[in-house]
Coordinates of C-alpha atoms in Angstrom, one line a residue:
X4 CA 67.1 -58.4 -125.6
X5 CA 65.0 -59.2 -122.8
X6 CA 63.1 -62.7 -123.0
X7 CA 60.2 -63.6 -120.7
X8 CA 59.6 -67.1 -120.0
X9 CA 55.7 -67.7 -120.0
X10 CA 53.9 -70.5 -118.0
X11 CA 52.3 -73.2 -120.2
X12 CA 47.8 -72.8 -119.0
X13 CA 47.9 -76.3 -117.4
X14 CA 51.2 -75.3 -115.1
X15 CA 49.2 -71.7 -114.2
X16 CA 45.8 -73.8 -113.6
X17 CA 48.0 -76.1 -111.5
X18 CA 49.8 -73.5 -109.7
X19 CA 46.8 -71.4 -109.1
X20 CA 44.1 -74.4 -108.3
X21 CA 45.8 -77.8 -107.7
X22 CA 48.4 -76.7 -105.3
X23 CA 45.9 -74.0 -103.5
X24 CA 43.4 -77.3 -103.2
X25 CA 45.9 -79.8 -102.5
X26 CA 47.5 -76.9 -99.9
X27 CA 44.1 -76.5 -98.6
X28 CA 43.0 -79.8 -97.9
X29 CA 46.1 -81.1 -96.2
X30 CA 45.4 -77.8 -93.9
X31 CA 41.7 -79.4 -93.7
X32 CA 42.7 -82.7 -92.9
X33 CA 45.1 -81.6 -90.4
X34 CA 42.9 -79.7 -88.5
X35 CA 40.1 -82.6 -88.6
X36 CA 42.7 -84.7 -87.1
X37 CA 43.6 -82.1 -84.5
X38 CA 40.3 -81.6 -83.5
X39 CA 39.3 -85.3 -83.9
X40 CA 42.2 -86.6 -81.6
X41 CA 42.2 -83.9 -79.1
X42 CA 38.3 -83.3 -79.3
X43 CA 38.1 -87.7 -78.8
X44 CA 40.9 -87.5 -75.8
X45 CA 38.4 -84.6 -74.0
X46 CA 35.4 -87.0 -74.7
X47 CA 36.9 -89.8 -73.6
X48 CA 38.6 -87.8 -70.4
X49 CA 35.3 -86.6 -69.6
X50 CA 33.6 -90.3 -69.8
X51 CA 36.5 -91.4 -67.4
X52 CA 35.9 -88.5 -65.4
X53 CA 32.0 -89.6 -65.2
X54 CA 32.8 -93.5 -64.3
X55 CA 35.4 -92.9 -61.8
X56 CA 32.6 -90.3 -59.7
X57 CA 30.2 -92.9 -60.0
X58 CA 32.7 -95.8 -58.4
X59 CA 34.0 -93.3 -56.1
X60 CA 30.4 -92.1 -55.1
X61 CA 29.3 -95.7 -54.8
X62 CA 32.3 -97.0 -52.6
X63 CA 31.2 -94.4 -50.0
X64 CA 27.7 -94.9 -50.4
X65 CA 28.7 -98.9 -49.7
X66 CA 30.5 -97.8 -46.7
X67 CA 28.0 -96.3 -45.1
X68 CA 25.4 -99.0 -45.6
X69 CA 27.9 -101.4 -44.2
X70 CA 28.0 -98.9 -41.2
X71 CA 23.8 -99.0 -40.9
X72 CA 24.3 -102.5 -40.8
X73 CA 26.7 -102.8 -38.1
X74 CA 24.7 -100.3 -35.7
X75 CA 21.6 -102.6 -36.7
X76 CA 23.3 -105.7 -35.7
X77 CA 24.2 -103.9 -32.5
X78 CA 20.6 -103.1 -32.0
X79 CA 19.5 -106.6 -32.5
X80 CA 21.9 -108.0 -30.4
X81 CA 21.1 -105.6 -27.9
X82 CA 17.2 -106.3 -27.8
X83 CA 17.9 -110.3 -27.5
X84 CA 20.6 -109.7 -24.9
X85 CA 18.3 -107.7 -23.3
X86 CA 14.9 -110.3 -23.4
X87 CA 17.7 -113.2 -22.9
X88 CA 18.9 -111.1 -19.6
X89 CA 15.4 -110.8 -18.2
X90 CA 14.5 -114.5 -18.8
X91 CA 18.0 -115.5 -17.3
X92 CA 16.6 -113.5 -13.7
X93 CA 13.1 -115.5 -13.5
X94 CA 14.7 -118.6 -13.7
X95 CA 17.9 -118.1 -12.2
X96 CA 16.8 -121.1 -9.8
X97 CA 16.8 -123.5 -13.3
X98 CA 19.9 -122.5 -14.5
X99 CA 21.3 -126.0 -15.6
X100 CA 17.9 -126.7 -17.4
X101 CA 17.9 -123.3 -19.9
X102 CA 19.8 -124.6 -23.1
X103 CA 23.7 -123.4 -23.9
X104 CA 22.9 -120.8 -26.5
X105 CA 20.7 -119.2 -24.2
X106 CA 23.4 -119.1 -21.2
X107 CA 26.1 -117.7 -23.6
X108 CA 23.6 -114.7 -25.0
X109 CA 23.4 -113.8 -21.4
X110 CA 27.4 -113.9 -21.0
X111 CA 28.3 -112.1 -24.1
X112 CA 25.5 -109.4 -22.6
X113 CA 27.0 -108.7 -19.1
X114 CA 30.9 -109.3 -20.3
X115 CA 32.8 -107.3 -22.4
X116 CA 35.4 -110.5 -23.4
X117 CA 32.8 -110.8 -26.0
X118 CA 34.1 -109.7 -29.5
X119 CA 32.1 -109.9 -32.9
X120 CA 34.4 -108.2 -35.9
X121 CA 30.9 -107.9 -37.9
X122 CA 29.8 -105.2 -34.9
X123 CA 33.5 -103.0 -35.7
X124 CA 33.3 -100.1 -38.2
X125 CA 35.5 -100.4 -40.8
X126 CA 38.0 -97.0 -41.4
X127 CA 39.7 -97.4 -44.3
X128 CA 37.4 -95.9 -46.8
X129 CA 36.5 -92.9 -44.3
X130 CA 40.7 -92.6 -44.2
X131 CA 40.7 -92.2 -47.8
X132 CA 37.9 -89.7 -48.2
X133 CA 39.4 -87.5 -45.6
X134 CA 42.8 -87.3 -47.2
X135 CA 42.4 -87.3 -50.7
X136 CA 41.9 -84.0 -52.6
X137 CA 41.6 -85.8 -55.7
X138 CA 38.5 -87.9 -54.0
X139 CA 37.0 -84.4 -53.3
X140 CA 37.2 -82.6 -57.1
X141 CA 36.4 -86.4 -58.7
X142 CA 33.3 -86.4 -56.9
X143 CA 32.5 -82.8 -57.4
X144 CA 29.3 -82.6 -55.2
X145 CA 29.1 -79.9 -52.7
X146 CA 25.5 -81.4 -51.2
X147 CA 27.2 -85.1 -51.7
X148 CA 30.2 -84.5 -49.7
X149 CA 28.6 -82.8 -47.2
X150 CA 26.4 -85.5 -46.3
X151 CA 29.3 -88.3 -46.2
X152 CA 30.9 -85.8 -43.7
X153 CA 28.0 -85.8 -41.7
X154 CA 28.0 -88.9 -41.3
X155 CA 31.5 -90.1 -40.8
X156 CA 31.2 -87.3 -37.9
X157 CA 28.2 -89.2 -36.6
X158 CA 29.4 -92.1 -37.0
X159 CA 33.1 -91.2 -34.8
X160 CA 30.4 -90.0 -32.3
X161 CA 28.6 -92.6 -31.9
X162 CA 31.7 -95.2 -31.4
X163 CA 33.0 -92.8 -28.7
X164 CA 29.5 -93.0 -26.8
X165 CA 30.3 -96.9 -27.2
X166 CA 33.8 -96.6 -25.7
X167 CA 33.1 -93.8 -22.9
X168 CA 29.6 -93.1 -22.5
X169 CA 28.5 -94.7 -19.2
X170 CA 25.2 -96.8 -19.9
X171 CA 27.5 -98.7 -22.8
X172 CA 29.5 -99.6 -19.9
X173 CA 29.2 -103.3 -19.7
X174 CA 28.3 -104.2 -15.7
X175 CA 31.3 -106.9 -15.2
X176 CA 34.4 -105.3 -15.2
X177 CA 37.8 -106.8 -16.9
X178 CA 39.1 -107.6 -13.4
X179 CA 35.7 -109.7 -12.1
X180 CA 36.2 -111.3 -15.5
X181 CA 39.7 -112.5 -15.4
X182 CA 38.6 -113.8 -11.7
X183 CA 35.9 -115.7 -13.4
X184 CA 37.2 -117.2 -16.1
X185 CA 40.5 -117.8 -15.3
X186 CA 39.9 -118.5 -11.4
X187 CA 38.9 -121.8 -12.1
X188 CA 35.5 -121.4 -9.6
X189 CA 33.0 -122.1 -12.5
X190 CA 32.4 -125.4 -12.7
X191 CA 30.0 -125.1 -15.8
X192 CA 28.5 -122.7 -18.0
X193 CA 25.0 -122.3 -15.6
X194 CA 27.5 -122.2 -12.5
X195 CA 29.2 -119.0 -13.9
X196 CA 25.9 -117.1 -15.1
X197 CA 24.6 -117.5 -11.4
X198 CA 28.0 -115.4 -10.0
X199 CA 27.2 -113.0 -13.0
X200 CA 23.5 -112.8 -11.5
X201 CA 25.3 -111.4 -8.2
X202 CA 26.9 -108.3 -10.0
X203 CA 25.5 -105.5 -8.3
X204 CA 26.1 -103.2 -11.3
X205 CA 24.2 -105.3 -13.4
X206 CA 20.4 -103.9 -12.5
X207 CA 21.6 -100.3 -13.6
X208 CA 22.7 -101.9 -16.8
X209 CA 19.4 -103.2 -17.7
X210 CA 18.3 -100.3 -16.6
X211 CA 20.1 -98.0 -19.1
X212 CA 18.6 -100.2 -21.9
X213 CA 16.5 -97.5 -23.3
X214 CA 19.7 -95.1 -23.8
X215 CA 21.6 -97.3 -25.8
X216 CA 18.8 -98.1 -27.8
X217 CA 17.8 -94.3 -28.4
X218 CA 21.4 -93.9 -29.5
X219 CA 21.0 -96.9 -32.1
X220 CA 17.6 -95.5 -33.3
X221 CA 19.2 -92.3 -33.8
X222 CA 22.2 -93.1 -35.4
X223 CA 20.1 -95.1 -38.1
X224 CA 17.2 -92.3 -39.2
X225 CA 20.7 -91.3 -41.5
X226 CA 19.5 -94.2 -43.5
X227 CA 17.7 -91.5 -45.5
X228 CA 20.6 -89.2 -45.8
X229 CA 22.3 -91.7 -47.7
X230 CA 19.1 -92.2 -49.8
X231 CA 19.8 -88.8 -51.0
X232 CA 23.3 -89.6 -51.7
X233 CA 21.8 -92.4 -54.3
X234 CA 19.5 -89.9 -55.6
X235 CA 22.1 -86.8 -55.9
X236 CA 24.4 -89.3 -57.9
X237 CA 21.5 -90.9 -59.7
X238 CA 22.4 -94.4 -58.7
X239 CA 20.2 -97.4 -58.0
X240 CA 19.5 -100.2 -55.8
X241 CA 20.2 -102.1 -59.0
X242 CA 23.6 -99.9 -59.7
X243 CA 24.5 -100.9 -55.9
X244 CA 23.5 -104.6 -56.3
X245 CA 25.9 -105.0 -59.2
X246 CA 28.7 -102.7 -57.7
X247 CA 28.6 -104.9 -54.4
X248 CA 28.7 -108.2 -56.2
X249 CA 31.3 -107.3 -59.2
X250 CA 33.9 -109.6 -59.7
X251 CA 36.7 -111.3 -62.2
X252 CA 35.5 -114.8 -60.9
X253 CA 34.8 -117.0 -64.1
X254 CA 31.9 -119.4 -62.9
X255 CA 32.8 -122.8 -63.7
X256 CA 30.1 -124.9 -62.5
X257 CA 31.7 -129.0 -61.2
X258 CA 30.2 -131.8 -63.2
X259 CA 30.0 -135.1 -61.5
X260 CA 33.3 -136.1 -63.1
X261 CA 35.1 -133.1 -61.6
X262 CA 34.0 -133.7 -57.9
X263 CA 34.9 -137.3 -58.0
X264 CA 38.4 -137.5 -55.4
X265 CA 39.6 -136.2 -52.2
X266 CA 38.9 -132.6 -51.3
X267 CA 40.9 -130.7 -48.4
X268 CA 39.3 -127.7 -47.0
X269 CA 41.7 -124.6 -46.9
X270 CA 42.1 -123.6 -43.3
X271 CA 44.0 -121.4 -41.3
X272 CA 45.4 -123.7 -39.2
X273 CA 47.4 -126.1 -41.2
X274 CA 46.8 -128.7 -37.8
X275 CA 43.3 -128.9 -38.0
X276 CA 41.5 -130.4 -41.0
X277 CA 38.3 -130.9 -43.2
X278 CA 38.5 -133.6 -45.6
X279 CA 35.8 -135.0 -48.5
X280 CA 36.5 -138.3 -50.6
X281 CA 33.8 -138.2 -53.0
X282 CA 33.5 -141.7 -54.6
X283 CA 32.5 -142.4 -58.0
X284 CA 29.3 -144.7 -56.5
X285 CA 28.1 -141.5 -55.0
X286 CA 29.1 -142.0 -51.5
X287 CA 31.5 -139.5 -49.1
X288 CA 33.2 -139.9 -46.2
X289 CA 33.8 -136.8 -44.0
X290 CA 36.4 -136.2 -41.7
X291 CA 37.7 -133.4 -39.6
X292 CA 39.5 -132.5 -36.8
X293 CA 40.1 -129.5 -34.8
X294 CA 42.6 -128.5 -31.9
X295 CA 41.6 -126.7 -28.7
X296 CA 44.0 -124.8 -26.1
X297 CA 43.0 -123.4 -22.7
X298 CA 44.3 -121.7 -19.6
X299 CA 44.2 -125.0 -17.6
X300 CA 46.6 -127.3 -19.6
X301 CA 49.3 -126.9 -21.9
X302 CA 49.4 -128.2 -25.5
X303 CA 46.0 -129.0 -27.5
X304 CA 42.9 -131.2 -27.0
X305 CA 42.1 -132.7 -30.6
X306 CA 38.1 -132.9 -31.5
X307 CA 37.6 -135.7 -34.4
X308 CA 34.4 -136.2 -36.0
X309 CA 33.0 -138.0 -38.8
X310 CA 29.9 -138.7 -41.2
X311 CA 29.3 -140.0 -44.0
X312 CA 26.0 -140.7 -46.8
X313 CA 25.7 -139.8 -50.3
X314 CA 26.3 -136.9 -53.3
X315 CA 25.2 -135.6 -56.0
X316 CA 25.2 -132.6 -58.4
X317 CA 22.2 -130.8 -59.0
X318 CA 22.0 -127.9 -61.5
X319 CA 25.8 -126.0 -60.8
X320 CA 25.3 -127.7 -56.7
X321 CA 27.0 -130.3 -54.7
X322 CA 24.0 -131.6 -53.0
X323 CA 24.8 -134.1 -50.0
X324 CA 22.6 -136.5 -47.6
X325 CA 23.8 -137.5 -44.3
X326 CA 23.3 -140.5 -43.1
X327 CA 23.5 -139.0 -39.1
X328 CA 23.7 -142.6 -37.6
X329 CA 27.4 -142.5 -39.1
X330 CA 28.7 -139.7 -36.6
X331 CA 31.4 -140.6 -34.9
X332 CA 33.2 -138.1 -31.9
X333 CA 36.0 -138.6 -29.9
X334 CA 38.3 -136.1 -27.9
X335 CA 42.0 -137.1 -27.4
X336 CA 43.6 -135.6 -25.2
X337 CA 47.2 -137.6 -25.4
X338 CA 48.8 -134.5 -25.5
X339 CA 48.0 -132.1 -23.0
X340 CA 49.5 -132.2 -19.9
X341 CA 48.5 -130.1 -16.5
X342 CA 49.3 -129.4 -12.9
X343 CA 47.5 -131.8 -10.6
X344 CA 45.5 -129.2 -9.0
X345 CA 43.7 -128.1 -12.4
X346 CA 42.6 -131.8 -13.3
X347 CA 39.4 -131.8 -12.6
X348 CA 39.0 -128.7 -14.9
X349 CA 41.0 -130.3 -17.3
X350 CA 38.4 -133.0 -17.6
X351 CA 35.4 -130.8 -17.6
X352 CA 36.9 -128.8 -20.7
X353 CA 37.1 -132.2 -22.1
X354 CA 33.7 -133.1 -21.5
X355 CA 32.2 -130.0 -23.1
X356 CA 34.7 -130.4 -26.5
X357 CA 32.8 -134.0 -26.3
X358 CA 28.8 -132.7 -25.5
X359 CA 26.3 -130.9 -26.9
X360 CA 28.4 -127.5 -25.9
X361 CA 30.8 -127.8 -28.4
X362 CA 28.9 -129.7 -30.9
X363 CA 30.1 -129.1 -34.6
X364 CA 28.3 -126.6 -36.2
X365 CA 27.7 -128.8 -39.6
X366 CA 26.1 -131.4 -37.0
X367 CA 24.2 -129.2 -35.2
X368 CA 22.6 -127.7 -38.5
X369 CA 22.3 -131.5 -39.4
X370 CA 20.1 -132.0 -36.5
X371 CA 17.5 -130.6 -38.4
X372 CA 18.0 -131.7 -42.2
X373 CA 20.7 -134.1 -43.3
X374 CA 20.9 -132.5 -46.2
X375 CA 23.1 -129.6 -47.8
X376 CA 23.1 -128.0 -51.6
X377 CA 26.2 -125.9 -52.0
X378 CA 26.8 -123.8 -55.1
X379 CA 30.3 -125.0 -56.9
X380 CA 32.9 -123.0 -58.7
X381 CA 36.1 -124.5 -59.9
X382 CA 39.2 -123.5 -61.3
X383 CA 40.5 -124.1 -64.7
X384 CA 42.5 -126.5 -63.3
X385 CA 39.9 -128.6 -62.0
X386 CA 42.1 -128.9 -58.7
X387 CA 40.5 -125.8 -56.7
X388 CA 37.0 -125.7 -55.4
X389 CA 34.8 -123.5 -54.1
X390 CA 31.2 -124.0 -52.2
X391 CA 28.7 -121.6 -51.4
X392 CA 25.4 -122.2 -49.4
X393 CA 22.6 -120.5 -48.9
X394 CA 23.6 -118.5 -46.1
X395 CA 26.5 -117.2 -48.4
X396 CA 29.2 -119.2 -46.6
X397 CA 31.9 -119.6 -48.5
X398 CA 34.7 -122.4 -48.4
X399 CA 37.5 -123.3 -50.9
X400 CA 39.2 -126.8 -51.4
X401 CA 41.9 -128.4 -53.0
X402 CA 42.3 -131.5 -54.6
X403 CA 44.4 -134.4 -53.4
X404 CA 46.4 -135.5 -56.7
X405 CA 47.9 -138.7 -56.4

């Protein structure tokens, strides 16, 4: 006898609808999920993909600018070294009476001792663009990276025109240099720019003024080819602003309380020094010192100033008065020592570290308004400090902790 077993209707509607449904919406919601995760991985890819270009088009496009602002530097300094020159020859017979500025702009215009790190192109941006493919597919411009190559290829031109061309040529050789400098024949600063004066060569450098100065002016009309760099990657001034000034820095403006101690400025050389005691009456006292070498003695010369006058904070600034009949200058030279024969050079080295030559620079911005604002910034700590003025000069401090 053959028995068939038959289904109760609930376990046929379950087999035939519940488990299809359930079957078919675990399919769904895998396949949601797929496409969710691996469709949200391509979006956010493609977002990276589109914020990288944008850095990477904007750190050339920075380069560049900073490389139009070198070659306009060079142009400027290349106009006043020019007018300064031509002044320098109508009154080469008043030499000692035409200020010290004056006198150097003429020396750092016929000498090639002269070095200014802000005039150097930088490379290392131009290093990577050159050797990264990934660089190349990020950015993904044809008309883009053909306009950063033409100018990196202008730009290696132009600094070989500097180096070898013959009207960059400065008119005083290394040698005539070396002679002057170190010879010990110039007795002061208006005593060497009259043996500069007798340079034969330095007429046809004058001369060539217009060259260089073509080869500036023609360097910088690719101002506009990085315009359309800007415009191809749709970036703004304003995209540029921020990009340039980005930074991690928390801005902690310094309340009164916070300044109130001794400061030591963080410099290079551990032997020289720059040191604020802010008191909690609102007078400072200021205090540094600075070591000098040269060719004619061995060891240092040690310049000491000081100033003092009041403080005060001002919105997120240090402001400070100067009370300038408080400087104080003296030059020790205890431990320098010299061959007989190079003493009286010796003492006219001193006397300059002592003059108006080598006049701090705080003083000689001083000279016309005792007063500074700097912008603070310090640490969580409270022990680190950093000022900024208005002609973004930047120094950092630390505290003395007793």
């Amino acid at each position: 006898m053959n028995a068939k077993f038959k289904m109760p209707k609930f376990g046929r509607d379950l087999t035939r609808k519940g488990w299809l449904k359930e079957l078919l919406m675990t399919f769904l919601g895998t396949t949601i999920s797929i496409v969710l995760t691996f469709g949200t991985a391509a979006y956010l890819e493609d977002q990276q993909t589109v914020k990288a270009r944008r850095v990477l088009a904007m750190t050339i496009i920075n380069d560049i600018d900073q490389s139009l602002e070198v070659v306009t530097k060079r142009r400027l300094a290349e106009e006043r070294g020019h007018e300064t020159a031509c002044y320098i020859i109508e009154n080469k017979d008043r030499l000692e009476s035409i200020g010290e500025d004056t006198l150097q702009t003429f020396i750092d215009y016929v000498t090639s001792s002269s070095f200014n790190s802000d005039m150097e192109f930088k490379k290392m941006n131009e290093k990577i663009f050159n050797s990264s493919q990934d660089m190349w597919r990020t950015l993904n411009d044809r008309k883009f990276l053909d306009n950063v190559q033409e100018f990196y290829n202008a730009r290696a031109v132009l600094e070989q025109q500097w180096k070898e061309w013959i009207c960059f040529k400065k008119p005083v050789t290394k040698e005539e240099e070396y002679e002057l400098f170190m010879g010990g024949q110039c007795k002061s600063t208006a005593d060497l720019c009259r043996r500069l004066l007798e340079c034969k060569r330095l007429e046809s450098y004058m001369d060539f003024v217009s060259s260089r100065m073509m080869a500036y002016l023609s360097f910088l009309r690719l101002v506009n080819l990085n315009e359309e760099n800007k415009f191809l990657m749709n970036i703004t001034e304003q995209d540029m602003e921020e990009f340039v000034n980005h930074t991690y820095m928390e801005i902690n403006p310094a309340k009164e309380k916070d300044l109130v101690g001794t400061w030591n400025a963080v410099l290079h050389d551990k032997k020289n020094e720059l040191v604020y005691d802010l008191h909690p009456d609102h007078t400072f006292a200021m205090r540094q010192s600075v070591r000098w070498g040269d060719s004619f003695f061995r060891h240092k010369m040690v310049q000491r100033f000081s100033l003092s006058g009041t403080w005060g904070v001002e919105g997120d600034s240090l402001v400070m008065h100067y009370d300038m009949t408080s400087y104080k200058m003296e030059v020790d030279d205890s431990e320098v020592t010299y061959p007989a024969h190079l003493a009286d050079s010796v003492h006219w080295f001193k006397e300059q570290l002592a003059g108006e030559v080598m006049k701090p620079r705080l003083v000689k911005k001083l000279d016309q308004n005792n007063r500074t604002a700097q912008a603070t910034n310090l640490d969580d700590s409270g022990t680190r400090l950093e000022l900024t003025d208005g002609e973004d000069n930047t120094m950092h401090y630390q505290k003395k902790i007793n």
